[in-house]
Short mmCIF file of C-alpha atoms and ligand atoms in Angstrom, two decimals:
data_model
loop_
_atom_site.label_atom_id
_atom_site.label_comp_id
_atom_site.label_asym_id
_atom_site.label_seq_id
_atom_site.Cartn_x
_atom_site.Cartn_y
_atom_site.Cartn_z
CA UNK A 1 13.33 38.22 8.33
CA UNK A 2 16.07 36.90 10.68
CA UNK A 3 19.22 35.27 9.13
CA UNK A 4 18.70 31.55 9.73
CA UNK A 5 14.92 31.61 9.12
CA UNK A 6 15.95 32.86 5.61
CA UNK A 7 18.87 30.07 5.46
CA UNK A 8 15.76 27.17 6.70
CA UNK A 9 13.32 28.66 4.02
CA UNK A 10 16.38 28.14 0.87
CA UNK A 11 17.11 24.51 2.00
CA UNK A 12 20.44 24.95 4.25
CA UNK A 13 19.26 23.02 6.96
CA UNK A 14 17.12 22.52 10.35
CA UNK A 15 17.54 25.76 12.89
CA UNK A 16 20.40 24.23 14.26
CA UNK A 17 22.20 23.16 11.20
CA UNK A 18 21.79 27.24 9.81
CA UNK A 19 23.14 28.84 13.10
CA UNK A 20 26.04 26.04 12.94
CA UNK A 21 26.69 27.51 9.57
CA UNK A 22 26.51 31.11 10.16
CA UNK A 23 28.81 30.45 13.25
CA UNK A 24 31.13 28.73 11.40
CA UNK A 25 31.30 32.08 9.33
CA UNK A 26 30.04 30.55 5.80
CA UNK A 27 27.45 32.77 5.58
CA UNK A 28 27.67 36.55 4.21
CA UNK A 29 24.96 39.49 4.18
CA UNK A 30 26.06 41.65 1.25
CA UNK A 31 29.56 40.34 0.91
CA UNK A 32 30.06 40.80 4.62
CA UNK A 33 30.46 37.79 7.05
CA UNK A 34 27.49 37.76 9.77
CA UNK A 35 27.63 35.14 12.63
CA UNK A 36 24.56 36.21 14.62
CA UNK A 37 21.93 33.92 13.12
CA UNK A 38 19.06 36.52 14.71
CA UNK A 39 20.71 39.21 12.53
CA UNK A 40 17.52 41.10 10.60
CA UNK A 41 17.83 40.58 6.60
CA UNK A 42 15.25 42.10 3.86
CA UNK A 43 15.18 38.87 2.32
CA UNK A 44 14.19 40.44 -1.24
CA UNK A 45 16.72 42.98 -1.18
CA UNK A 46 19.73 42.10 0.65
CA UNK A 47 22.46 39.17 -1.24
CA UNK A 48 23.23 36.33 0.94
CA UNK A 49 25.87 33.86 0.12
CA UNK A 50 26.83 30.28 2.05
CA UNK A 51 30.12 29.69 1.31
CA UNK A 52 30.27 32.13 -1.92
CA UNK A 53 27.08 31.13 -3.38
CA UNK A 54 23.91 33.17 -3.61
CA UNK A 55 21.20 31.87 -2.56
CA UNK A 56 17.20 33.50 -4.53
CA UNK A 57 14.89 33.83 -1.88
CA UNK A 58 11.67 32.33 -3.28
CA UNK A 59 8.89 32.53 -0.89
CA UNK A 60 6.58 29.75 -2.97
CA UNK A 61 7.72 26.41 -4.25
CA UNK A 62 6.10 24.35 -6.88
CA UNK A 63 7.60 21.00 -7.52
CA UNK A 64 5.76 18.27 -9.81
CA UNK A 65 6.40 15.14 -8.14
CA UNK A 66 5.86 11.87 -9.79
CA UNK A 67 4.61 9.89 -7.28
CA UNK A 68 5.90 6.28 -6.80
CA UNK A 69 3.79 3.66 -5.55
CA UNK A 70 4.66 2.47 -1.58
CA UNK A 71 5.19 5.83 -0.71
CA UNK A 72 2.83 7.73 1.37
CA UNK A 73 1.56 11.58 0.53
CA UNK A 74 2.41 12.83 3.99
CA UNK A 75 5.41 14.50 5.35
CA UNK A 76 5.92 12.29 8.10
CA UNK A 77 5.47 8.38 8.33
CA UNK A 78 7.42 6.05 10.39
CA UNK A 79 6.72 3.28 8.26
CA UNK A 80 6.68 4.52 5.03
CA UNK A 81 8.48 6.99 2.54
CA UNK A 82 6.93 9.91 2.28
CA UNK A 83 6.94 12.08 -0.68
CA UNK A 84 9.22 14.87 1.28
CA UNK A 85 11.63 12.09 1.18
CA UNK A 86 12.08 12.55 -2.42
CA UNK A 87 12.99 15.89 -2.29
CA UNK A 88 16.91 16.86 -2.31
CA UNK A 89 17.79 18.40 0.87
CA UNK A 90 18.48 21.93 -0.88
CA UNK A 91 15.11 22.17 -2.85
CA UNK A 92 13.11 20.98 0.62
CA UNK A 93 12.17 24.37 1.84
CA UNK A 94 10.39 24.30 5.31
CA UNK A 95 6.07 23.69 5.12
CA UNK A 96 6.64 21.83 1.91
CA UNK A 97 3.65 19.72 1.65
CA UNK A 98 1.77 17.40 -1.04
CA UNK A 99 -1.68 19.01 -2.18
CA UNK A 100 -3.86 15.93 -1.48
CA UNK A 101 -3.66 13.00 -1.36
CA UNK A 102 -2.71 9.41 -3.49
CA UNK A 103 -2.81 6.24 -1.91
CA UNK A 104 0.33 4.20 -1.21
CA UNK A 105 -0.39 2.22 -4.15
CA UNK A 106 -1.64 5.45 -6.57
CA UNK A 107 0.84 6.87 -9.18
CA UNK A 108 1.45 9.93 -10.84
CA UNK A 109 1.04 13.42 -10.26
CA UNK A 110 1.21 15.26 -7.00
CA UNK A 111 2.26 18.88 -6.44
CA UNK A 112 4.33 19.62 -3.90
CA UNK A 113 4.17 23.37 -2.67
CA UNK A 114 4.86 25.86 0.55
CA UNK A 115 1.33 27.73 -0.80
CA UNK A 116 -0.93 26.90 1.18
CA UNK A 117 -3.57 29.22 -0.63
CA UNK A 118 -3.23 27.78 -3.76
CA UNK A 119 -3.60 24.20 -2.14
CA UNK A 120 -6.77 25.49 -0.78
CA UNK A 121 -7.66 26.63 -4.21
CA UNK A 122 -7.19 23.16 -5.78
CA UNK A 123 -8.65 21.23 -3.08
CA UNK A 124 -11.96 23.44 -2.34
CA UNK A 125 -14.86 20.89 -3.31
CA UNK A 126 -16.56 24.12 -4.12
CA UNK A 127 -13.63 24.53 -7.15
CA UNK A 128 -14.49 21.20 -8.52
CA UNK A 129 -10.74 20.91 -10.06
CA UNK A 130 -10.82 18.25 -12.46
CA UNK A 131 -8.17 15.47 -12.03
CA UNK A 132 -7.62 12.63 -14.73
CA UNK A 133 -6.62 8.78 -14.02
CA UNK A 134 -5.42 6.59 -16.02
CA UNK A 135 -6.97 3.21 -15.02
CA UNK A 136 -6.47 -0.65 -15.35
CA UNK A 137 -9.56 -2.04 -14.61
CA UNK A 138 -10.37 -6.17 -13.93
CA UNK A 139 -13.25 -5.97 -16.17
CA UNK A 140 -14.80 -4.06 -19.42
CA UNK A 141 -16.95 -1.63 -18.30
CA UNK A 142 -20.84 -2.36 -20.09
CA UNK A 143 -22.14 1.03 -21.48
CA UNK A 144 -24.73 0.61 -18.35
CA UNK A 145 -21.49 0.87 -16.08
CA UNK A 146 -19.92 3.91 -18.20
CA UNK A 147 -23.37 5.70 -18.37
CA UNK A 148 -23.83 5.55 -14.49
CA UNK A 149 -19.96 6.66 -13.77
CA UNK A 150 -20.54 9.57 -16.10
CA UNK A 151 -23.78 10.67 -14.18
CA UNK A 152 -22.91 9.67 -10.78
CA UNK A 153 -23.45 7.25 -8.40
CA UNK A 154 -23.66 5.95 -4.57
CA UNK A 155 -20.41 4.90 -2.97
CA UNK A 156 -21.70 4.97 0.13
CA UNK A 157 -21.29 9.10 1.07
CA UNK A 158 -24.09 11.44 2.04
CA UNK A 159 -24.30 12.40 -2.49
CA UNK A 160 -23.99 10.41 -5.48
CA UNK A 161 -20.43 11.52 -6.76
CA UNK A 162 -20.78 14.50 -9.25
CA UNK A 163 -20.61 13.18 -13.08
CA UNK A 164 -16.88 11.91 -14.27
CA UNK A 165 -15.97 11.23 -17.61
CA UNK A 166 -15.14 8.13 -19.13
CA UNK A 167 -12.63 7.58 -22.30
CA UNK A 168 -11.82 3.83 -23.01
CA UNK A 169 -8.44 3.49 -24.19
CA UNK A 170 -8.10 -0.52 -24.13
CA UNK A 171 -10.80 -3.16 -23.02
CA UNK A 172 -9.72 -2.99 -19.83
CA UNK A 173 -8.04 0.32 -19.47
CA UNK A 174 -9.75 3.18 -18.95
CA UNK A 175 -8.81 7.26 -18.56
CA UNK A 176 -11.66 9.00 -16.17
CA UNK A 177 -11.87 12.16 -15.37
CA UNK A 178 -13.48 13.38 -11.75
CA UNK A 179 -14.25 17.00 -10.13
CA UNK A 180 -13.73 16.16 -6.25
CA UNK A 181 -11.49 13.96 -4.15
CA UNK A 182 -13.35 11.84 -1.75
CA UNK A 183 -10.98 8.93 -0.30
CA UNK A 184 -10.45 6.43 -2.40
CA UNK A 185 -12.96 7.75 -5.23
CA UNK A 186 -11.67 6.19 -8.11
CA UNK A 187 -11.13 2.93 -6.39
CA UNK A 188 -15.18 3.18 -4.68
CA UNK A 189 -16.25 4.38 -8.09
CA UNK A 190 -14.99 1.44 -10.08
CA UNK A 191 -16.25 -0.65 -7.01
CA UNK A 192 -19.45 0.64 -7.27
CA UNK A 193 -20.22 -1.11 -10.58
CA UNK A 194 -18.98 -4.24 -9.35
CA UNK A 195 -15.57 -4.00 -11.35
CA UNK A 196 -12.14 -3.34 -9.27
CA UNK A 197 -9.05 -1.05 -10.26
CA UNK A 198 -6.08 -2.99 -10.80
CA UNK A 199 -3.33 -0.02 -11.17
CA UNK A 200 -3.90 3.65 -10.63
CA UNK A 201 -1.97 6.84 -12.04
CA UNK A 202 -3.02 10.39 -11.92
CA UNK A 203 -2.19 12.46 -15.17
CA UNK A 204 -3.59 16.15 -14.69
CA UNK A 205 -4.92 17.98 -11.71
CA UNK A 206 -6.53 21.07 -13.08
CA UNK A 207 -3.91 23.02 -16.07
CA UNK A 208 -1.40 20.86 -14.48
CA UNK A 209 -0.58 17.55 -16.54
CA UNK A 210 2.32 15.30 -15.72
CA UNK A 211 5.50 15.52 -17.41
CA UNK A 212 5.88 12.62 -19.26
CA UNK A 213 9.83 12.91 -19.05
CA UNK A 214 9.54 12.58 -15.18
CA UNK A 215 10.42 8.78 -14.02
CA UNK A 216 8.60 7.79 -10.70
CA UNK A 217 10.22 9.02 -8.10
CA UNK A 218 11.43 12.51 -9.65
CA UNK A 219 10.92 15.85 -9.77
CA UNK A 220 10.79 19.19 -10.96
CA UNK A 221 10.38 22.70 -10.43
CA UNK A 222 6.86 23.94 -12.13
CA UNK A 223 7.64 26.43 -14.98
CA UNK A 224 6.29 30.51 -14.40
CA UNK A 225 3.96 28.74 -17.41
CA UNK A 226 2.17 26.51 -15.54
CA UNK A 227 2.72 28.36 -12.31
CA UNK A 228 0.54 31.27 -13.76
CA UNK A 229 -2.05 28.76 -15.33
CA UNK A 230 -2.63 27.25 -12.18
CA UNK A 231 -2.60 29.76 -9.61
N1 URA B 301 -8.92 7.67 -6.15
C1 URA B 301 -8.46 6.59 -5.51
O1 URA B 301 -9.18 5.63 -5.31
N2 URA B 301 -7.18 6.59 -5.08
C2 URA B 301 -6.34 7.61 -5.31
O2 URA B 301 -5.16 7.54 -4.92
C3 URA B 301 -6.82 8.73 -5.98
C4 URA B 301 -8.12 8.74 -6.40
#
């Protein structure tokens, strides 16, 4: 792999910013200065330092994002913070991207990866990867309401949605549990049996559950744990 791809890839920069650093002569290949940013590296083998530390090539990030609300799960907005904006300039790795999606006003977990296999894993509507909300809700839900979220109902797509589960927690707060991710399910769902979700927060996504030491807003690097469970 060639110098400053390696150097984009570990979080030193953009293109430019890299081959500014490897002319500048920060950057060694096995203890030995390179400037030639094209120069050929075997990125598991060979040690590169910038300016005497190492840096682990990685090829796949996992970061466990906890999501705030106003920001968007892109990578780009130009209204908007995205959710790449919460990521410290040496941890954002180039192709990071969210897998799925929250609204702008949905909290809670969102992983953050460069695997774009494993996204396609967790997203497949084939997979069925169950994902858990907490919900406030305006009204009780009857057990008329709870029995048809459970089974599945119309909001307005081609199918009924596939059967949920429901777990009250308070009257009005609710934890339910769905197998697919069609836009704004929760939201439609709730909708749906005339009720309307007052605040959202996702809590698992498959093995993955959110770390309840994580304030809004931060981050962390998945453990080999839960990297293993999920993958
Ligand atoms: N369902 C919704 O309605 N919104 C989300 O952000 C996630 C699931």
């Amino acid at each position: 792999m060639r110098l400053d791809k390696f150097l984009c890839e570990n979080g030193c920069g953009t293109r430019s910013q890299v081959k500014q650093l490897v002319k500048q002569g920060r950057v060694c290949v096995n203890g030995i200065p390179c400037k030639a940013a094209d120069f050929k590296i075997e990125e598991n083998d060979d040690i590169v330092n910038v300016d005497g530390k190492e840096l682990k090539y990685a090829k796949f990030v996992y970061y466990m994002f906890h999501k705030p609300a106003g920001c968007v799960s892109a990578t780009k907005d130009n209204h908007d913070k995205t959710v790449l904006d919460y990521i410290k300039k040496e941890d954002n790795k180039a192709d990071l991207f969210p897998v799925g999606r929250l609204d702008k006003d949905t909290e809670g977990l969102l992983l953050i990866t460069n695997d774009g296999a494993l996204a396609h894993k967790l997203l497949s509507p084939k997979k069925h990867v169950p994902k858990t909300y907490y919900v406030k809700i305006k009204a009780p839900l009857s057990s008329e309401d709870i029995q048809r979220l459970e089974e599945g109902l119309d909001i307005g797509e081609e199918k009924n949605t596939l059967p949920a589960k429901v777990e009250i927690l308070e009257e009005c707060e609710i934890l339910l549990t769905i197998s697919e991710g069609k836009f704004h399910q929760v939201k439609r769902m709730l909708l749906a049996v005339g009720n309307e979700v007052l605040y959202l927060k996702r809590l698992s996504m498959g093995s993955l559950k959110l770390d309840e030491n994580l304030k809004a807003g931060e981050y962390r690097a998945l453990t080999g744990e839960e990297i293993k469970e999920l993958c």
